[in-house]
CSV table of C-alpha atoms and ligand atoms in Angstrom, one decimal:
chain,number,residue,atom,x,y,z
J,1,MET,CA,68.5,58.6,161.4
J,2,ALA,CA,67.6,61.8,159.9
J,3,ILE,CA,67.2,64.8,162.4
J,4,HIS,CA,65.1,67.6,161.4
J,5,GLN,CA,66.9,71.0,162.7
J,6,PRO,CA,65.3,74.3,162.7
J,7,ARG,CA,66.0,76.2,159.4
J,8,PHE,CA,66.1,79.7,160.7
J,9,ASP,CA,68.8,81.7,162.6
J,10,LEU,CA,67.9,81.1,166.3
J,11,THR,CA,70.1,84.0,167.5
J,12,ARG,CA,67.8,86.5,165.7
J,13,LEU,CA,64.5,85.0,167.0
J,14,ARG,CA,62.3,87.9,169.2
J,15,SER,CA,59.4,87.0,171.2
J,16,GLY,CA,56.0,88.2,169.5
J,17,ILE,CA,53.9,85.4,171.6
J,18,LEU,CA,53.5,85.0,175.4
J,19,HIS,CA,52.4,81.6,176.3
J,20,LEU,CA,50.8,80.4,179.3
J,21,GLY,CA,51.5,76.5,180.5
J,22,CYS,CA,54.7,75.4,179.0
J,23,GLY,CA,53.9,71.5,179.1
J,24,ASN,CA,54.3,68.9,176.9
J,25,PHE,CA,51.2,69.6,175.0
J,26,HIS,CA,52.3,73.0,174.0
J,27,ARG,CA,55.6,71.9,173.0
J,28,ALA,CA,54.3,69.3,170.6
J,29,HIS,CA,51.7,71.7,169.1
J,30,GLN,CA,51.7,75.4,169.1
J,31,VAL,CA,55.6,75.6,169.3
J,32,VAL,CA,56.1,73.1,166.5
J,33,ALA,CA,53.3,75.1,164.3
J,34,THR,CA,55.2,78.3,164.9
J,35,GLN,CA,58.6,76.7,164.2
J,36,ALA,CA,57.0,75.7,160.8
J,37,ALA,CA,55.5,79.3,160.6
J,38,ILE,CA,58.7,80.9,161.0
J,39,GLU,CA,60.6,79.0,158.5
J,40,ALA,CA,57.8,79.6,155.8
J,41,ASP,CA,58.1,83.5,156.4
J,42,LYS,CA,61.7,84.6,155.4
J,43,GLU,CA,61.0,88.2,155.8
J,44,ASN,CA,58.9,88.6,159.1
J,45,GLY,CA,58.9,85.1,160.6
J,46,LEU,CA,61.5,85.9,163.2
J,47,ARG,CA,59.3,88.2,165.1
J,48,TRP,CA,57.4,85.1,166.3
J,49,GLY,CA,59.4,83.6,168.8
J,50,ILE,CA,57.7,82.4,172.0
J,51,THR,CA,58.0,83.5,175.5
J,52,SER,CA,56.6,80.1,177.1
J,53,ALA,CA,55.6,80.6,180.7
J,54,THR,CA,55.0,77.8,183.5
J,55,MET,CA,52.6,78.4,186.2
J,56,ARG,CA,53.8,75.6,188.2
J,57,ARG,CA,57.1,73.9,186.9
J,58,PRO,CA,60.2,75.9,188.0
J,59,ASP,CA,62.3,72.7,187.0
J,60,LEU,CA,61.1,72.8,183.5
J,61,THR,CA,62.1,76.5,183.1
J,62,ARG,CA,65.3,75.6,184.3
J,63,GLN,CA,66.0,72.8,182.1
J,64,LEU,CA,64.9,74.7,179.0
J,65,THR,CA,67.1,77.4,179.8
J,66,ARG,CA,69.9,75.5,180.3
J,67,GLN,CA,69.2,73.8,176.9
J,68,ASP,CA,69.0,77.4,175.3
J,69,ASN,CA,65.3,76.4,175.0
J,70,LEU,CA,65.9,73.7,172.4
J,71,TYR,CA,64.6,70.5,172.6
J,72,THR,CA,63.4,67.5,170.7
J,73,LEU,CA,60.6,66.4,169.4
J,74,LEU,CA,59.8,62.5,168.8
J,75,THR,CA,57.0,61.8,166.3
J,76,ARG,CA,56.2,58.4,167.7
J,77,GLU,CA,55.0,56.8,164.2
J,78,PRO,CA,53.7,53.1,164.8
J,79,GLU,CA,56.4,52.0,162.1
J,80,GLY,CA,59.1,54.3,164.0
J,81,THR,CA,60.3,57.6,165.3
J,82,VAL,CA,60.9,61.2,163.4
J,83,VAL,CA,63.2,63.2,165.3
J,84,SER,CA,63.1,66.9,165.4
J,85,ILE,CA,64.8,69.9,167.1
J,86,ILE,CA,62.6,72.5,168.1
J,87,GLY,CA,63.6,76.1,168.6
J,88,ALA,CA,60.6,78.4,168.2
J,89,ILE,CA,60.8,79.2,172.0
J,90,ALA,CA,62.7,82.2,172.6
J,91,GLU,CA,62.2,82.6,176.3
J,92,SER,CA,61.4,80.3,179.1
J,93,VAL,CA,60.0,81.9,182.2
J,94,PHE,CA,58.4,80.7,185.4
J,95,LEU,CA,55.4,82.7,186.8
J,96,GLY,CA,57.0,82.6,190.7
J,97,ASP,CA,60.2,84.6,189.9
J,98,ASP,CA,59.4,86.0,186.7
J,99,ARG,CA,60.8,89.6,186.0
J,100,PRO,CA,58.9,91.9,184.9
J,101,GLY,CA,56.2,89.6,185.5
J,102,LEU,CA,53.7,87.9,183.2
J,103,PRO,CA,50.8,90.9,182.9
J,104,ALA,CA,54.0,93.4,181.9
J,105,ARG,CA,55.2,90.7,179.1
J,106,LEU,CA,51.6,90.6,177.8
J,107,ALA,CA,51.3,94.3,177.7
J,108,ASP,CA,54.5,94.7,175.8
J,109,ARG,CA,53.9,96.2,172.5
J,110,ARG,CA,55.5,93.3,170.8
J,111,THR,CA,53.4,90.7,172.3
J,112,ARG,CA,50.6,90.2,169.4
J,113,ILE,CA,49.4,87.1,170.4
J,114,VAL,CA,48.9,85.2,173.7
J,115,THR,CA,48.3,81.4,173.8
J,116,LEU,CA,47.0,79.3,176.8
J,117,THR,CA,47.3,75.6,177.4
J,118,VAL,CA,46.6,75.5,181.5
J,119,THR,CA,44.4,72.4,181.1
J,120,ALA,CA,40.5,72.7,181.5
J,121,SER,CA,40.9,72.9,185.6
J,122,GLY,CA,43.2,76.0,185.2
J,123,TYR,CA,40.5,78.4,184.3
J,124,HIS,CA,38.3,77.6,187.2
J,125,LEU,CA,35.1,77.3,185.7
J,126,THR,CA,31.4,75.9,186.7
J,127,ALA,CA,29.6,73.6,184.5
J,128,ASP,CA,28.0,76.3,183.0
J,129,GLY,CA,31.1,77.8,181.9
J,130,ARG,CA,31.3,80.8,184.5
J,131,LEU,CA,34.3,81.8,186.4
J,132,ASP,CA,34.0,79.8,189.6
J,133,ALA,CA,34.0,82.9,191.9
J,134,GLN,CA,34.1,80.3,195.1
J,135,ALA,CA,37.4,78.5,193.8
J,136,ASP,CA,40.0,79.0,196.5
J,137,ASP,CA,42.8,80.1,193.9
J,138,ILE,CA,40.4,82.8,192.3
J,139,GLN,CA,39.6,84.1,195.6
J,140,ALA,CA,43.2,84.2,196.7
J,141,ASP,CA,43.9,86.0,192.9
J,142,LEU,CA,41.4,88.6,193.7
J,143,VAL,CA,43.4,89.8,196.7
J,144,ARG,CA,47.0,89.4,195.5
J,145,ASP,CA,49.1,91.8,193.7
J,146,THR,CA,50.8,89.2,191.4
J,147,PRO,CA,47.8,87.1,190.0
J,148,HIS,CA,48.6,83.2,189.9
J,149,THR,CA,45.7,82.1,187.6
J,150,ALA,CA,45.1,82.4,184.1
J,151,PRO,CA,42.2,84.6,184.3
J,152,GLY,CA,44.0,86.7,186.8
J,153,VAL,CA,47.3,87.1,184.7
J,154,LEU,CA,45.1,88.0,181.8
J,155,THR,CA,43.0,90.5,183.1
J,156,ALA,CA,45.9,92.4,184.9
J,157,GLY,CA,47.8,92.0,181.8
J,158,LEU,CA,44.9,93.6,179.6
J,159,GLU,CA,44.5,96.3,182.2
J,160,LYS,CA,48.0,97.4,181.7
J,161,VAL,CA,47.3,97.3,178.0
J,162,ARG,CA,44.2,99.7,178.5
J,163,ARG,CA,46.0,101.9,180.5
J,164,GLN,CA,48.8,102.5,178.1
J,165,GLY,CA,46.4,102.9,175.2
J,166,SER,CA,48.1,100.2,172.8
J,167,ALA,CA,46.4,97.6,170.7
J,168,PRO,CA,45.6,94.4,173.0
J,169,PRO,CA,47.0,91.3,171.8
J,170,VAL,CA,44.9,88.3,170.5
J,171,VAL,CA,44.2,85.8,173.1
J,172,LEU,CA,43.8,82.2,171.9
J,173,CYS,CA,42.7,79.6,174.3
J,174,CYS,CA,44.3,76.0,173.2
J,175,ASP,CA,42.7,74.0,176.3
J,176,ASN,CA,39.8,71.6,175.4
J,177,LEU,CA,37.1,73.6,176.7
J,178,SER,CA,33.7,74.2,174.8
J,179,HIS,CA,33.6,77.4,172.9
J,180,ASN,CA,37.3,77.9,174.5
J,181,GLY,CA,37.7,81.7,173.2
J,182,ARG,CA,34.2,82.8,174.2
J,183,THR,CA,34.3,80.9,177.8
J,184,LEU,CA,37.7,82.4,178.3
J,185,ARG,CA,36.7,85.9,177.5
J,186,ARG,CA,33.6,85.6,179.8
J,187,ALA,CA,36.1,84.0,182.6
J,188,VAL,CA,38.2,87.1,182.3
J,189,THR,CA,35.5,89.8,182.3
J,190,ASP,CA,34.1,88.0,185.3
J,191,PHE,CA,37.2,88.2,186.9
J,192,ALA,CA,37.4,92.1,186.0
J,193,SER,CA,33.9,92.7,187.4
J,194,LEU,CA,34.8,90.5,190.7
J,195,ARG,CA,37.6,92.9,191.2
J,196,GLY,CA,35.1,95.5,190.9
J,197,ASP,CA,36.2,97.1,187.4
J,198,ASP,CA,33.1,96.7,185.3
J,199,ARG,CA,34.6,99.3,182.8
J,200,LEU,CA,37.7,97.0,182.3
J,201,ALA,CA,35.4,93.9,182.0
J,202,GLU,CA,33.5,96.2,179.3
J,203,TRP,CA,36.6,97.3,177.5
J,204,ILE,CA,38.0,93.8,177.0
J,205,ALA,CA,34.4,92.3,175.8
J,206,GLN,CA,34.7,95.0,173.1
J,207,HIS,CA,38.3,95.3,172.2
J,208,VAL,CA,40.2,91.9,172.9
J,209,GLN,CA,39.7,89.3,170.5
J,210,PHE,CA,39.1,85.6,172.1
J,211,PRO,CA,38.8,83.2,168.6
J,212,ASP,CA,37.7,79.8,169.3
J,213,THR,CA,40.4,77.1,168.6
J,214,MET,CA,40.1,73.5,168.6
J,215,VAL,CA,43.5,71.8,169.1
J,216,ASP,CA,44.4,68.1,168.6
J,217,ARG,CA,47.5,66.1,169.0
J,218,ILE,CA,47.8,63.1,171.5
J,219,VAL,CA,50.9,63.8,173.6
J,220,PRO,CA,51.8,61.7,176.5
J,221,ALA,CA,54.2,62.6,179.3
J,222,THR,CA,58.0,62.1,178.9
J,223,THR,CA,59.3,59.0,180.0
J,224,PRO,CA,63.1,57.6,180.7
J,225,ASP,CA,62.9,55.6,177.5
J,226,ASP,CA,62.3,58.9,175.5
J,227,ILE,CA,65.6,60.5,177.2
J,228,GLU,CA,67.2,57.4,176.1
J,229,ASP,CA,66.3,57.4,172.7
J,230,VAL,CA,67.0,60.9,172.5
J,231,ARG,CA,70.6,60.4,173.7
J,232,ARG,CA,70.8,57.3,171.3
J,233,ALA,CA,69.7,59.9,168.2
J,234,LEU,CA,71.5,62.9,168.9
J,235,GLY,CA,75.0,61.3,170.5
J,236,ASP,CA,76.8,63.5,172.8
J,237,VAL,CA,73.8,66.1,173.1
J,238,GLU,CA,71.8,65.7,176.1
J,239,ASP,CA,68.0,66.5,176.2
J,240,ALA,CA,66.6,66.2,179.7
J,241,ALA,CA,63.0,67.4,178.4
J,242,PRO,CA,62.3,66.0,175.0
J,243,VAL,CA,58.5,65.6,173.9
J,244,PRO,CA,57.1,62.5,172.6
J,245,ALA,CA,53.8,62.6,170.4
J,246,GLU,CA,51.8,60.8,168.0
J,247,PRO,CA,52.0,61.8,164.2
J,248,TRP,CA,48.4,63.5,164.1
J,249,PHE,CA,48.4,67.3,164.1
J,250,GLN,CA,45.3,69.3,163.8
J,251,TRP,CA,44.5,73.1,164.6
J,252,VAL,CA,41.4,75.0,163.9
J,253,ILE,CA,41.4,78.6,164.6
J,254,GLY,CA,38.4,80.9,164.5
J,255,ASN,CA,39.3,83.8,162.0
J,256,PHE,CA,40.6,87.1,163.7
J,257,GLU,CA,42.2,90.3,162.7
J,258,GLY,CA,45.7,91.2,163.4
J,259,PRO,CA,49.4,90.1,162.2
J,260,ARG,CA,50.1,86.1,163.2
J,261,PRO,CA,52.3,83.6,162.2
J,262,CYS,CA,51.8,81.7,158.9
J,263,TRP,CA,50.6,78.6,161.0
J,264,GLU,CA,48.9,77.1,157.9
J,265,ALA,CA,52.5,76.2,156.9
J,266,HIS,CA,51.9,73.6,159.6
J,267,GLY,CA,48.4,72.5,158.6
J,268,ALA,CA,46.4,74.8,160.6
J,269,GLN,CA,43.0,75.7,159.6
J,270,PHE,CA,41.5,79.2,159.7
J,271,THR,CA,37.6,79.2,159.7
J,272,SER,CA,34.2,80.9,161.1
J,273,ASP,CA,33.0,77.5,162.2
J,274,VAL,CA,35.4,76.0,165.1
J,275,ALA,CA,32.5,74.9,166.7
J,276,THR,CA,31.5,71.6,165.0
J,277,PHE,CA,35.3,70.6,164.9
J,278,GLU,CA,35.4,71.1,168.3
J,279,ARG,CA,32.5,69.5,169.4
J,280,ALA,CA,33.3,66.2,167.6
J,281,LYS,CA,36.7,66.2,169.2
J,282,LEU,CA,35.8,67.1,172.7
J,283,GLN,CA,32.9,64.5,172.8
J,284,MET,CA,34.7,61.5,170.4
J,285,LEU,CA,37.9,61.9,171.2
J,286,ASN,CA,38.2,63.4,174.9
J,287,GLY,CA,35.0,61.8,176.1
J,288,THR,CA,36.1,58.2,174.8
J,289,HIS,CA,39.4,58.9,176.4
J,290,MET,CA,37.8,59.4,179.7
J,291,ILE,CA,35.8,56.0,179.5
J,292,LEU,CA,39.1,54.2,178.4
J,293,ALA,CA,41.0,55.8,181.2
J,294,TYR,CA,38.4,55.4,184.1
J,295,ILE,CA,37.3,51.8,183.2
J,296,GLY,CA,41.0,50.8,181.6
J,297,ALA,CA,42.4,51.7,185.2
J,298,LEU,CA,39.8,49.8,187.0
J,299,ALA,CA,40.5,46.6,184.6
J,300,GLY,CA,44.1,47.0,185.4
J,301,LEU,CA,44.7,48.6,181.7
J,302,PRO,CA,47.5,51.3,182.3
J,303,THR,CA,47.5,52.8,179.0
J,304,ILE,CA,45.1,53.9,176.2
J,305,ALA,CA,46.7,51.3,173.7
J,306,ASP,CA,46.0,48.5,176.4
J,307,ALA,CA,42.5,49.8,176.9
J,308,VAL,CA,41.3,50.0,173.2
J,309,ALA,CA,43.1,46.5,172.7
J,310,ASP,CA,41.2,44.8,175.5
J,311,PRO,CA,38.3,43.3,173.3
J,312,ALA,CA,35.3,43.9,175.5
J,313,LEU,CA,36.2,47.4,176.4
J,314,GLY,CA,37.6,48.3,173.1
J,315,ARG,CA,34.2,47.3,171.8
J,316,ILE,CA,32.4,49.3,174.6
J,317,ALA,CA,34.6,52.2,173.7
J,318,SER,CA,34.0,52.3,170.1
J,319,ARG,CA,30.3,51.9,170.3
J,320,PHE,CA,30.4,54.5,172.8
J,321,MET,CA,32.3,57.1,170.6
J,322,ARG,CA,30.0,56.3,167.5
J,323,GLU,CA,26.9,55.8,169.2
J,324,GLU,CA,26.5,58.3,172.1
J,325,GLN,CA,29.3,60.7,171.9
J,326,SER,CA,28.5,61.6,168.2
J,327,ALA,CA,25.3,63.3,169.5
J,328,GLY,CA,25.0,66.8,168.1
J,329,VAL,CA,28.0,66.6,165.9
J,330,ALA,CA,27.0,68.4,162.4
J,331,PHE,CA,29.1,65.9,160.4
J,332,ALA,CA,27.4,63.8,157.7
J,333,SER,CA,27.2,60.1,159.0
J,334,ASP,CA,30.0,58.7,156.5
J,335,ASP,CA,32.3,61.6,158.3
J,336,ILE,CA,31.7,60.7,161.5
J,337,ALA,CA,32.2,56.9,160.7
J,338,ARG,CA,35.7,58.2,158.8
J,339,TYR,CA,36.5,60.4,162.1
J,340,ALA,CA,35.7,57.5,164.5
J,341,ASP,CA,37.6,54.9,162.5
J,342,ALA,CA,41.0,57.7,162.6
J,343,LEU,CA,40.4,58.0,166.3
J,344,MET,CA,40.5,54.3,167.1
J,345,THR,CA,43.4,54.0,164.9
J,346,ARG,CA,45.1,56.8,166.7
J,347,PHE,CA,44.3,55.2,170.2
J,348,ARG,CA,45.8,52.0,169.1
J,349,ASN,CA,49.1,53.3,168.3
J,350,PRO,CA,51.1,51.0,170.1
J,351,ALA,CA,54.4,53.6,170.1
J,352,ILE,CA,52.5,56.2,172.3
J,353,VAL,CA,52.5,55.5,176.2
J,354,HIS,CA,49.4,57.2,177.2
J,355,ARG,CA,48.7,56.6,180.6
J,356,ALA,CA,45.1,56.2,182.0
J,357,ASP,CA,46.2,58.1,185.4
J,358,ARG,CA,47.1,61.3,183.6
J,359,ILE,CA,43.7,61.2,181.5
J,360,GLY,CA,42.0,60.8,184.7
J,361,ARG,CA,43.3,63.8,186.2
J,362,ASN,CA,40.7,66.8,186.8
J,363,GLY,CA,37.7,64.8,185.8
J,364,SER,CA,35.5,67.1,187.5
J,365,ALA,CA,36.6,69.7,185.2
J,366,LYS,CA,36.1,67.6,181.9
J,367,MET,CA,32.8,65.9,182.6
J,368,ALA,CA,30.3,68.6,181.4
J,369,ALA,CA,31.3,69.2,178.0
J,370,ARG,CA,32.9,66.1,177.1
J,371,VAL,CA,30.1,63.7,178.7
J,372,ILE,CA,27.2,65.1,180.3
J,373,ALA,CA,26.4,67.5,177.0
J,374,PRO,CA,26.0,64.4,174.7
J,375,MET,CA,24.3,62.5,177.3
J,376,ARG,CA,21.8,65.1,177.9
J,377,ALA,CA,21.1,65.3,174.1
J,378,ASN,CA,20.8,61.7,173.9
J,379,ILE,CA,18.4,61.2,176.8
J,380,GLU,CA,16.2,64.1,175.5
J,381,ALA,CA,15.9,62.3,172.0
J,382,GLY,CA,15.1,59.2,173.9
J,383,ARG,CA,18.2,57.3,173.0
J,384,PRO,CA,19.8,55.1,175.5
J,385,THR,CA,23.1,56.3,177.2
J,386,PRO,CA,24.7,52.8,178.4
J,387,GLY,CA,28.3,54.1,177.9
J,388,ALA,CA,27.8,57.5,179.7
J,389,ILE,CA,26.2,55.4,182.8
J,390,LEU,CA,29.4,53.2,182.8
J,391,LEU,CA,31.6,56.0,182.6
J,392,ILE,CA,30.3,58.0,185.6
J,393,ALA,CA,30.1,54.8,187.7
J,394,GLY,CA,33.7,54.1,186.7
J,395,TRP,CA,34.8,57.6,187.7
J,396,ILE,CA,33.0,57.1,191.0
J,397,ARG,CA,34.4,54.0,191.4
J,398,TRP,CA,38.0,55.2,190.4
J,399,PHE,CA,37.5,57.9,192.9
J,400,ALA,CA,36.4,55.9,195.9
J,401,LEU,CA,39.5,53.5,195.2
J,402,HIS,CA,41.9,56.5,195.4
J,403,GLU,CA,40.0,57.9,198.5
J,404,GLN,CA,40.6,54.2,200.1
J,405,GLN,CA,44.5,54.4,198.8
J,406,ALA,CA,43.8,51.3,196.7
J,407,LEU,CA,45.2,52.5,193.4
J,408,ASP,CA,48.9,53.6,193.4
J,409,THR,CA,48.6,56.9,191.5
J,410,ALA,CA,48.3,60.1,192.7
J,411,LEU,CA,44.9,61.8,192.6
J,412,ALA,CA,44.7,65.3,191.2
J,413,ASP,CA,41.3,67.0,190.9
J,414,PRO,CA,40.2,70.6,191.7
J,415,ARG,CA,37.0,69.3,193.5
J,416,ALA,CA,39.0,66.5,195.3
J,417,GLU,CA,38.3,67.4,198.7
J,418,THR,CA,34.6,67.5,198.2
J,419,LEU,CA,34.6,64.4,195.9
J,420,ARG,CA,36.6,62.6,198.6
J,421,ARG,CA,34.3,63.7,201.3
J,422,ILE,CA,31.3,62.2,199.2
J,423,CYS,CA,33.1,59.0,198.9
J,424,ALA,CA,34.1,58.7,202.6
J,425,GLU,CA,30.8,59.6,203.9
J,426,ALA,CA,28.8,57.3,201.8
J,427,ARG,CA,31.4,54.6,201.8
J,428,HIS,CA,28.7,51.4,201.3
J,429,ASP,CA,25.9,53.1,199.9
J,430,HIS,CA,26.2,53.1,196.1
J,431,HIS,CA,23.1,54.9,195.5
J,432,ALA,CA,23.8,57.9,198.1
J,433,GLN,CA,27.2,58.2,196.2
J,434,ALA,CA,25.8,58.0,193.0
J,435,LYS,CA,23.4,60.8,193.7
J,436,ALA,CA,25.8,63.0,195.9
J,437,PHE,CA,28.2,63.1,192.8
J,438,LEU,CA,25.4,63.9,190.2
J,439,GLU,CA,24.1,66.6,192.3
J,440,MET,CA,27.1,68.6,192.1
J,441,GLU,CA,25.7,71.2,189.8
J,442,GLU,CA,29.0,72.6,189.2
J,443,VAL,CA,30.4,69.8,187.7
J,444,PHE,CA,27.2,68.1,186.2
J,445,GLY,CA,25.1,71.2,185.5
J,446,PRO,CA,21.3,71.0,186.3
J,447,PRO,CA,19.8,67.6,186.8
J,448,LEU,CA,19.6,65.4,184.0
J,449,PRO,CA,16.2,64.6,182.5
J,450,ARG,CA,14.8,61.5,184.2
J,451,HIS,CA,17.1,62.5,187.2
J,452,GLU,CA,16.3,59.5,189.7
J,453,TYR,CA,15.9,57.0,186.9
J,454,HIS,CA,19.5,57.9,185.7
J,455,ALA,CA,21.1,58.0,189.5
J,456,ALA,CA,19.6,54.6,190.0
J,457,GLU,CA,21.1,53.2,186.9
J,458,ILE,CA,24.5,55.0,187.7
J,459,ALA,CA,24.2,53.5,191.4
J,460,GLY,CA,23.6,49.9,189.9
J,461,MET,CA,26.5,50.0,187.6
J,462,LEU,CA,28.6,51.3,190.6
J,463,ARG,CA,27.3,48.4,192.6
J,464,ARG,CA,28.3,46.0,190.2
J,465,LEU,CA,32.0,47.5,189.4
J,466,THR,CA,32.5,47.2,193.3
J,467,GLU,CA,31.0,43.7,194.1
J,468,GLU,CA,31.8,41.8,190.8
J,469,SER,CA,34.9,41.6,188.6
J,470,VAL,CA,35.2,44.3,186.4
J,471,THR,CA,36.2,42.1,183.4
J,472,ALA,CA,33.0,40.1,183.6
J,473,VAL,CA,31.0,43.4,183.9
J,474,LEU,CA,32.9,44.5,180.8
J,475,CYS,CA,32.1,41.1,178.9
J,476,ASP,CA,28.6,41.5,179.8
J,477,GLU,CA,28.3,45.2,178.6
J,478,ALA,CA,30.3,44.6,175.3
J,479,GLY,CA,27.6,42.3,174.4
Z,1,CS2,C1,43.2,63.8,177.0
Z,1,CS2,C2,43.6,64.9,176.2
Z,1,CS2,O1,44.0,64.3,179.1
Z,1,CS2,C3,43.0,64.3,178.4
Z,1,CS2,O2,42.1,64.8,178.9
Z,1,CS2,O3,41.8,63.3,176.4
Z,1,CS2,O4,45.0,65.7,176.5
Z,1,CS2,C4,44.0,64.4,174.6
Z,1,CS2,O5,45.0,63.5,174.5
Z,1,CS2,C5,44.2,65.5,173.6
Z,1,CS2,O6,43.2,66.6,173.8
Z,1,CS2,C6,44.4,65.1,172.0
Z,1,CS2,O7,44.4,66.2,171.4
């Protein structure tokens, strides 16, 4: 089996990028594109090594450091696996014990770019994309010397840059948020203002570039099978932190000024219009992932490939993607159809074990841009929204089952306490549950048009998902 190796001198790699959120997605996306960029730029490429920081996984930092920051990417094609060794991480650090600390690393003059993949919930935003000043982690960060959240770390680092009078790095948010660059800029300036430093907020707004980006690659969690496959491919060399990923790779980045790696070498596109790509991806890919994840979990289908292979759920998801989730996507109708076909093919990839419980995490931070924005547009245009109603009812049911400990997977959501309380208080009252969920403006935004009607529809579906067999409901809904 051919094994792709980094084609540059690893010992000469220097760090020019600081990354926050060293998870599997980052290691299958930005690091891979940066490796290609380093290889393509023989003169200056080596300045673009990455210092990759994790905020929550000291074990991963230790493991990567033990492996000289090298790891294996397993590109899972339906017909077989391509094995590549990735070496573009120059250093891995854990926020908790990092010296000199992430703000100082950000302010290092060699750091020209900061990238982030801390997941949608890592920004602590409300449904309208502002910093959630009431979030516990934000409250704690406002009074801490060493910030723990992404907005806190960025604000502290940029404050140092301003004080030392150097050129600020470009900040590239690589998470699935609507207008992610603009949104992150606002979260950071909100954070600076909450700390009472309006001048810093103004300086950041004026001097720091936060281009929007759209990132796309399906990257599941690493399984023991992945580790075993790597052992088989590499022989004696052991890698305890390989990353499996699908073949698809997309990175659309808003134009910005300043030095940067030649990411085009891996297919990245620079454009002045990220918004169209982003909306298509957030709604048609991520939104459809959510219906497959929640309804799949209720129907006993643990992975996305299992869920799309179910004839009824596969049909519902495809229809939801094409007819509801394409609302407001500014592609020609042929392009929407082609994009949807490509997405369904990716979802079917049997070599990707993408678990529903993982996608289901942090639903309260994902709902607004992925589901409610197109739902609202459809309702305003007088179009029906059966898929969104099923999805929201499925989410509530999924949450209620977690609350009753009837699912054997862990529940992770930044608003878990409130949502759990609603489920517990209104245990047998579907209407009260649906209404209380929908009334959480920080999740769903302002009331939907014809709010009462939609609350009743969701409650009706919730009742069916609770009292009838989920398979029967799906067959019925698939038509
Ligand atoms: C998924 C994404 O977990 C989720 O929310 O929808 O991680 C999805 O796999 C990626 O955005 C694909 O690019």
